[in-house]
Amino acid sequence: MKKPTKAVIPVAGLGTRFLPATKAMPKEMLPLVDKPVIQYVVEEAVRYGFEDILFVTGRDKYALENHFDSAEALEARLEERGDDEKLEKVQAPTNLGRIHYVRQGGAKGLGHAIATARSFTGDEAFAVLLGDDVIEETSHLLERMREVHMATGASVVALVEVPSSEIHKYGCVKPGSIDGDVIQIEDFVEKPKAEVAPSNYAVIGRYILRPEILDIIDGLEPGAGGEIQLTDALAISARDPKLAGGVVGVVFKGERYDAGDKLEYIKATIRLASKRDDLGPELNAWLKEFVK
Ligand code: G1P
């Protein structure tokens, strides 16, 4: 089993939850403290050796391309001033992996976005990272998922246990046998009502996919929300593991931040800032006063 090294990051979404902030700016560029959300996600991919990264992009996403490109005028100015610290911050995103771009051609769903990656992924397994989920740096989730993919040959999804009241926001799995943090998945339901959810295991935005999943996507009709759903393709493989090697889940117990939800985004900003040496001590002292 070859070690996957390519990652696909869909970034064509409209970000309507953050209007008006996202009227003229991609939602992926919203900062968590002083770094855009998308940079955390790309850093995570590169940290675990996924150095070739494809952005599946759409209309009005130029800010993303600029962020990962060099900014010559700004860099020259900072160099002149001898401001090495800021220069390093400006250059860091440019030096992250090799970033490639493809346009999705309309927001037709996550499955459709991923299917546009085919000429990039070819016949290799690859990672998918969704920009709304920021995973704590020390958690090694993606590394563990790749390890499980290489040991089982299956596609791998990341799972978290959520309260029943939250399961309607996620893809949900019907679990089979469980071995430590690895669950054999028998079926998926996209965004089920709590009453019919087969478990409390929710799929979060990290996947290692076998290339055959793309063939399955090509044969799909639109599913939930009228969109081509990745979940539907995973369900077909999970129900019949002869198709694309089946699907297993890795249960994630570490910290993650949901930057796609307003309240969670605010919490993420505070949690990340409170851990930083330059901001934490003052912020934490202020927070104590504030909650009084
Ligand atoms: C997508 C998937 C869903 C998954 C979620 C994780 O939904 O369709 O199965 O649980 O990502 O973030 P979205 O959040 O794009 O609606």
Coordinates of C-alpha atoms and ligand atoms in Angstrom, one line a residue:
M1 CA 0.0 0.0 0.0
K2 CA 1.6 3.2 -1.2
K3 CA 1.8 6.1 1.3
P4 CA -0.6 8.9 0.3
T5 CA 1.0 12.3 -0.1
K6 CA -1.6 14.3 -1.9
A7 CA -4.3 16.4 -0.3
V8 CA -7.5 18.0 -1.6
I9 CA -9.0 21.0 0.1
P10 CA -12.4 22.2 -1.2
V11 CA -12.7 25.9 -0.9
A12 CA -15.5 26.8 -3.3
G13 CA -18.2 27.3 -0.6
L14 CA -20.0 30.6 -0.4
G15 CA -19.7 31.2 3.4
T16 CA -23.2 32.6 3.8
R17 CA -23.1 32.0 7.6
F18 CA -20.6 34.8 8.0
L19 CA -22.3 37.5 5.9
P20 CA -21.6 40.3 5.6
A21 CA -18.0 39.6 6.4
T22 CA -17.8 37.1 3.6
K23 CA -19.5 39.3 0.9
A24 CA -16.2 40.3 -0.7
M25 CA -13.8 37.9 1.2
P26 CA -13.6 34.1 1.1
K27 CA -14.7 32.6 4.4
E28 CA -11.4 30.6 4.5
M29 CA -9.6 33.9 4.9
L30 CA -11.3 34.7 8.2
P31 CA -8.5 34.9 10.8
L32 CA -8.2 32.9 13.9
V33 CA -6.2 35.4 15.9
D34 CA -3.8 36.6 13.2
K35 CA -3.7 33.7 10.7
P36 CA -6.4 32.8 8.2
V37 CA -8.3 29.6 8.9
I38 CA -7.1 28.0 5.7
Q39 CA -3.4 28.4 6.7
Y40 CA -4.0 26.3 9.8
V41 CA -5.5 23.6 7.5
V42 CA -2.6 23.7 4.9
E43 CA -0.1 23.6 7.7
E44 CA -1.7 20.5 9.1
A45 CA -1.6 18.7 5.7
V46 CA 2.1 19.6 5.2
R47 CA 3.0 18.7 8.8
Y48 CA 2.0 15.1 8.0
G49 CA 3.8 15.0 4.6
F50 CA 0.8 15.8 2.3
E51 CA 3.0 18.2 0.4
D52 CA 1.0 18.3 -2.8
I53 CA -2.2 20.2 -2.2
L54 CA -5.1 20.9 -4.5
F55 CA -7.5 23.7 -3.8
V56 CA -10.9 23.1 -5.4
T57 CA -11.8 26.7 -5.8
G58 CA -14.5 28.9 -7.3
R59 CA -15.5 32.4 -8.2
D60 CA -14.1 35.3 -6.1
K61 CA -11.5 33.2 -4.3
Y62 CA -8.4 35.2 -5.5
A63 CA -7.5 36.2 -2.0
L64 CA -6.7 32.6 -1.3
E65 CA -4.3 32.3 -4.2
N66 CA -2.6 35.6 -3.2
H67 CA -2.2 34.4 0.3
F68 CA -0.1 31.4 -0.7
D69 CA 1.8 33.3 -3.4
S70 CA 4.7 35.7 -2.8
A71 CA 3.9 39.4 -2.2
E72 CA 6.9 41.1 -3.7
A73 CA 6.2 44.7 -2.9
L74 CA 5.3 44.0 0.7
E75 CA 8.3 41.7 1.1
A76 CA 10.7 44.3 -0.4
R77 CA 9.4 46.9 2.0
L78 CA 9.8 44.7 5.1
E79 CA 13.3 43.7 3.9
E80 CA 14.3 47.4 3.6
R81 CA 13.1 48.0 7.1
G82 CA 14.9 45.0 8.4
D83 CA 11.7 43.7 9.9
D84 CA 12.6 40.0 9.7
E85 CA 9.9 38.9 12.1
K86 CA 7.1 40.2 9.9
L87 CA 8.9 39.1 6.7
E88 CA 8.9 35.6 8.0
K89 CA 5.2 35.8 8.6
V90 CA 4.5 37.0 5.1
Q91 CA 6.7 34.4 3.5
A92 CA 5.6 31.4 5.6
P93 CA 2.4 30.5 3.6
T94 CA 4.4 30.7 0.3
N95 CA 6.8 28.1 1.5
L96 CA 4.1 25.6 2.5
G97 CA 4.0 22.6 0.2
R98 CA 3.1 22.8 -3.5
I99 CA -0.3 24.3 -4.0
H100 CA -2.4 23.6 -7.1
Y101 CA -5.7 24.9 -8.2
V102 CA -8.8 23.7 -10.1
R103 CA -12.1 25.4 -10.4
Q104 CA -15.2 23.5 -9.4
G105 CA -17.6 25.1 -11.8
G106 CA -20.5 25.7 -9.5
A107 CA -21.4 24.7 -6.0
K108 CA -22.8 21.2 -6.6
G109 CA -21.8 19.6 -3.4
L110 CA -18.8 18.1 -1.6
G111 CA -18.8 14.9 -3.7
H112 CA -18.7 17.0 -6.9
A113 CA -15.9 19.2 -5.6
I114 CA -13.8 16.1 -4.8
A115 CA -14.5 14.5 -8.2
T116 CA -12.9 17.5 -9.9
A117 CA -9.6 16.4 -8.3
R118 CA -9.3 13.3 -10.4
S119 CA -6.6 14.4 -12.8
F120 CA -4.6 15.5 -9.7
T121 CA -5.1 12.4 -7.6
G122 CA -4.9 9.9 -10.5
D123 CA -4.9 6.3 -9.1
E124 CA -3.5 7.2 -5.7
A125 CA -5.3 7.4 -2.4
F126 CA -5.5 11.0 -1.1
A127 CA -6.5 13.1 1.9
V128 CA -9.4 15.5 2.0
L129 CA -9.3 18.3 4.5
L130 CA -12.4 20.6 5.0
G131 CA -11.6 24.1 5.8
D132 CA -14.1 24.6 8.6
D133 CA -12.4 22.1 10.9
V134 CA -9.2 23.2 12.6
I135 CA -7.5 20.3 14.4
E136 CA -5.3 20.9 17.4
E137 CA -1.6 20.9 16.3
T138 CA -0.5 18.1 18.7
S139 CA -3.2 15.6 17.9
H140 CA -1.7 13.7 14.9
L141 CA -5.2 12.8 13.6
L142 CA -4.3 12.8 9.9
E143 CA -1.2 10.7 10.6
R144 CA -3.2 8.1 12.5
M145 CA -5.8 8.0 9.7
R146 CA -3.1 7.4 7.1
E147 CA -1.6 4.6 9.3
V148 CA -5.1 3.0 9.5
H149 CA -5.6 3.3 5.7
M150 CA -2.2 1.6 5.1
A151 CA -3.0 -1.2 7.5
T152 CA -6.5 -1.9 6.3
G153 CA -6.6 -0.7 2.7
A154 CA -9.9 1.0 3.4
S155 CA -11.0 4.6 3.0
V156 CA -10.9 6.3 6.4
V157 CA -13.1 9.0 7.9
A158 CA -12.5 10.9 11.2
L159 CA -15.3 10.5 13.8
V160 CA -16.2 12.4 16.9
E161 CA -19.0 11.5 19.4
V162 CA -21.5 14.3 19.6
P163 CA -24.7 14.7 21.6
S164 CA -27.9 13.5 19.8
S165 CA -29.0 17.2 19.5
E166 CA -26.0 17.9 17.3
I167 CA -26.0 14.9 14.9
H168 CA -28.3 16.6 12.3
K169 CA -25.3 18.8 11.4
Y170 CA -23.1 15.9 10.3
G171 CA -22.7 12.8 8.3
C172 CA -23.4 10.0 10.7
V173 CA -22.2 6.3 10.7
K174 CA -23.7 3.0 11.5
P175 CA -20.9 1.3 13.3
G176 CA -19.9 -2.3 13.0
S177 CA -17.0 -3.9 15.0
I178 CA -14.9 -1.7 17.1
D179 CA -11.1 -2.2 17.8
G180 CA -9.6 0.5 19.9
D181 CA -10.0 3.8 18.1
V182 CA -10.9 2.1 14.8
I183 CA -14.5 1.4 13.8
Q184 CA -15.6 -0.7 10.8
I185 CA -18.4 1.3 9.2
E186 CA -21.5 -0.5 7.8
D187 CA -23.4 2.5 6.5
F188 CA -23.7 6.3 6.5
V189 CA -26.6 8.8 6.7
E190 CA -26.1 12.4 5.8
K191 CA -27.4 14.9 8.4
P192 CA -30.0 12.6 10.0
K193 CA -32.7 13.7 12.5
A194 CA -31.8 12.6 16.0
E195 CA -34.6 10.0 16.1
V196 CA -33.3 8.1 13.1
A197 CA -29.5 8.5 13.6
P198 CA -27.8 5.1 13.7
S199 CA -25.2 6.3 16.3
N200 CA -23.8 9.4 17.8
Y201 CA -20.6 9.1 15.7
A202 CA -20.3 12.2 13.5
V203 CA -18.0 12.5 10.5
I204 CA -15.7 15.5 10.7
G205 CA -13.7 17.2 7.9
R206 CA -10.8 14.8 7.5
Y207 CA -10.8 11.8 5.1
I208 CA -8.3 9.5 3.4
L209 CA -10.0 8.3 0.2
R210 CA -9.3 5.4 -2.1
P211 CA -9.2 6.5 -5.7
E212 CA -12.2 4.3 -6.6
I213 CA -14.4 6.5 -4.5
L214 CA -14.2 9.0 -7.4
D215 CA -15.7 6.4 -9.8
I216 CA -18.5 5.9 -7.3
I217 CA -19.1 9.6 -7.1
D218 CA -19.4 9.8 -10.9
G219 CA -22.3 7.4 -10.8
L220 CA -24.3 9.3 -8.1
E221 CA -27.5 11.2 -8.4
P222 CA -27.9 14.4 -6.3
G223 CA -28.6 13.5 -2.6
A224 CA -29.4 15.5 0.5
G225 CA -29.9 19.2 -0.3
G226 CA -29.9 18.4 -4.1
E227 CA -26.1 18.1 -4.0
I228 CA -23.7 15.3 -5.0
Q229 CA -22.7 14.0 -1.6
L230 CA -19.4 12.4 -0.6
T231 CA -21.3 10.6 2.1
D232 CA -23.4 8.8 -0.5
A233 CA -20.3 7.4 -2.2
L234 CA -18.8 6.4 1.1
A235 CA -22.1 4.6 2.0
I236 CA -21.9 2.5 -1.2
S237 CA -18.4 1.4 -0.3
A238 CA -19.3 0.8 3.3
R239 CA -22.3 -1.4 2.5
D240 CA -20.2 -3.5 0.0
P241 CA -16.5 -3.4 1.0
K242 CA -15.7 -5.2 -2.3
L243 CA -16.4 -1.8 -3.8
A244 CA -13.4 0.4 -3.1
G245 CA -12.2 -1.5 -0.1
G246 CA -14.8 -0.4 2.4
V247 CA -14.7 2.4 5.0
V248 CA -13.4 2.6 8.5
G249 CA -13.5 5.4 11.1
V250 CA -10.9 6.7 13.4
V251 CA -12.4 8.1 16.6
F252 CA -10.8 11.4 17.4
K253 CA -10.7 12.5 21.0
G254 CA -8.5 15.6 20.7
E255 CA -9.3 19.2 20.4
R256 CA -10.9 20.7 17.3
Y257 CA -12.3 24.1 16.4
D258 CA -15.3 24.5 14.1
A259 CA -14.5 27.7 12.3
G260 CA -17.7 27.4 10.2
D261 CA -20.1 28.3 13.0
K262 CA -20.2 31.8 14.5
L263 CA -20.3 30.8 18.2
E264 CA -17.7 28.1 17.7
Y265 CA -15.5 30.5 15.7
I266 CA -15.5 33.0 18.6
K267 CA -14.6 30.2 21.1
A268 CA -11.8 29.0 18.8
T269 CA -10.4 32.5 18.6
I270 CA -10.4 32.8 22.4
R271 CA -9.0 29.3 23.0
L272 CA -6.2 29.8 20.5
A273 CA -5.3 33.3 21.8
S274 CA -5.4 32.2 25.4
K275 CA -2.7 29.6 24.7
R276 CA -0.3 32.0 23.1
D277 CA 2.6 33.4 25.0
D278 CA 2.2 36.9 23.5
L279 CA -1.5 37.2 24.2
G280 CA -2.5 34.5 26.7
P281 CA -1.5 36.0 30.0
E282 CA -3.2 39.4 29.5
L283 CA -6.3 37.8 27.8
N284 CA -6.8 35.3 30.5
A285 CA -6.6 37.9 33.2
W286 CA -9.1 40.0 31.3
L287 CA -11.4 37.1 30.7
K288 CA -11.6 36.5 34.5
E289 CA -12.6 40.1 35.1
F290 CA -15.0 40.0 32.2
V291 CA -17.0 37.0 33.3
K292 CA -17.6 38.6 36.7
Ligands
G1P1 C1 -19.8 17.9 5.2 C2 -20.2 16.4 5.0 C3 -20.7 15.8 6.3 C4 -19.6 16.0 7.4 C5 -19.2 17.5 7.5 C6 -18.0 17.7 8.4 O1 -21.0 18.6 5.5 O2 -21.2 16.3 4.0 O3 -20.9 14.5 6.2 O4 -20.1 15.6 8.6 O5 -18.9 18.1 6.2 O6 -17.7 19.0 8.6 P1 -21.0 20.3 5.4 O7 -20.5 20.7 6.7 O8 -20.2 20.7 4.3 O9 -22.5 20.6 5.3

